[in-house]
Short mmCIF file of C-alpha atoms in Angstrom, two decimals:
data_model
loop_
_atom_site.label_atom_id
_atom_site.label_comp_id
_atom_site.label_asym_id
_atom_site.label_seq_id
_atom_site.Cartn_x
_atom_site.Cartn_y
_atom_site.Cartn_z
CA MET R 802 98.18 125.48 95.36
CA HIS R 803 99.26 122.21 97.03
CA ASN R 804 97.24 121.13 100.05
CA PRO R 805 99.52 119.52 102.70
CA ASN R 806 96.76 117.06 103.65
CA TYR R 807 97.00 115.30 100.28
CA PHE R 808 99.19 112.28 99.72
CA TYR R 809 100.10 110.19 96.69
CA GLU R 810 100.11 106.41 96.62
CA THR R 811 101.37 103.86 94.12
CA ASP R 812 100.24 100.26 94.49
CA ALA R 813 101.80 97.15 92.91
CA PRO R 814 99.70 94.08 93.78
CA THR R 815 100.59 90.54 92.72
CA TYR R 816 97.71 88.10 93.02
CA PHE R 817 97.56 84.35 92.47
CA LYS R 818 94.26 82.95 91.16
CA TYR R 819 92.51 79.84 92.36
CA HIS R 820 89.57 78.77 90.19
CA ILE R 821 86.53 78.07 92.37
CA TYR R 822 83.88 77.82 89.63
CA PRO R 823 84.19 78.51 85.88
CA ASP R 824 83.41 82.23 86.33
CA PHE R 825 84.66 82.77 89.91
CA ASN R 826 88.26 82.99 91.14
CA MET R 827 89.77 83.50 94.57
CA LEU R 828 92.75 85.89 94.67
CA VAL R 829 95.58 85.89 97.21
CA GLY R 830 98.94 87.65 97.26
CA PRO R 831 101.19 90.49 98.41
CA SER R 832 100.78 94.17 97.65
CA ILE R 833 103.61 96.72 97.84
CA ASN R 834 102.61 100.35 98.34
CA TYR R 835 104.68 103.51 98.14
CA VAL R 836 103.05 106.46 99.89
CA PHE R 837 104.46 109.97 99.58
CA ASP R 838 103.22 113.06 101.34
CA VAL R 839 104.83 116.40 102.05
CA TYR R 840 106.52 115.27 105.25
CA ASN R 841 107.70 111.73 104.52
CA ALA R 842 107.62 108.77 102.17
CA LYS R 843 106.94 105.18 103.23
CA LEU R 844 107.15 101.79 101.60
CA LYS R 845 104.45 99.48 102.95
CA VAL R 846 103.71 95.79 102.41
CA ARG R 847 100.24 94.28 102.68
CA THR R 848 98.62 91.00 101.77
CA GLY R 849 95.38 90.81 99.87
CA LEU R 850 92.45 88.43 99.62
CA GLY R 851 89.75 88.75 97.03
CA LEU R 852 87.18 87.34 94.67
CA ALA R 853 86.93 87.84 90.92
CA TYR R 854 83.92 87.33 88.68
CA ILE R 855 84.53 86.87 84.95
CA ILE R 856 81.84 88.83 83.07
CA THR R 857 83.16 88.16 79.54
CA SER R 858 86.44 86.79 78.15
CA LYS R 859 87.89 90.34 78.32
CA LEU R 860 86.03 91.90 81.28
CA ASP R 861 86.06 90.93 84.97
CA LEU R 862 85.11 92.38 88.34
CA HIS R 863 87.26 92.08 91.50
CA ILE R 864 86.59 92.81 95.13
CA LYS R 865 89.74 92.74 97.27
CA TYR R 866 90.57 93.30 100.92
CA ALA R 867 94.17 94.30 101.76
CA ILE R 868 95.47 93.55 105.25
CA GLY R 869 98.30 95.74 106.57
CA PHE R 870 101.22 94.31 108.53
CA GLU R 871 102.15 97.47 110.42
CA GLU R 872 100.29 100.15 112.29
CA ILE R 873 101.02 102.67 109.52
CA THR R 874 99.61 100.37 106.83
CA PRO R 875 95.82 100.63 106.83
CA ASN R 876 93.50 97.84 105.76
CA GLY R 877 91.45 98.57 102.67
CA LEU R 878 88.58 97.27 100.57
CA THR R 879 88.61 97.89 96.80
CA LEU R 880 86.26 97.15 93.95
CA ASP R 881 88.02 96.94 90.56
CA LEU R 882 86.95 96.43 86.98
CA GLY R 883 89.51 94.66 84.77
CA TYR R 884 89.85 94.66 81.00
CA LYS R 885 92.22 92.36 79.08
CA LEU R 886 93.91 93.84 76.04
#
């Protein structure tokens, strides 16, 4: 059974890297989100700031903060683990 309080979100961030130290990067860029719930669907745009730590040549850790431009776009903090194929 579908709960009407649930919503689905798709996020497409694009970040530019600035190398601070050999293993640390600063990330900055836009993020486009598509949120769909039972009553409506919204396209939202945010900007993100973050830091990345390179653990190995294929593994890195990111912490990012997304800042919303509109009242309906909430701010958010995420912690991500990245793996290069």
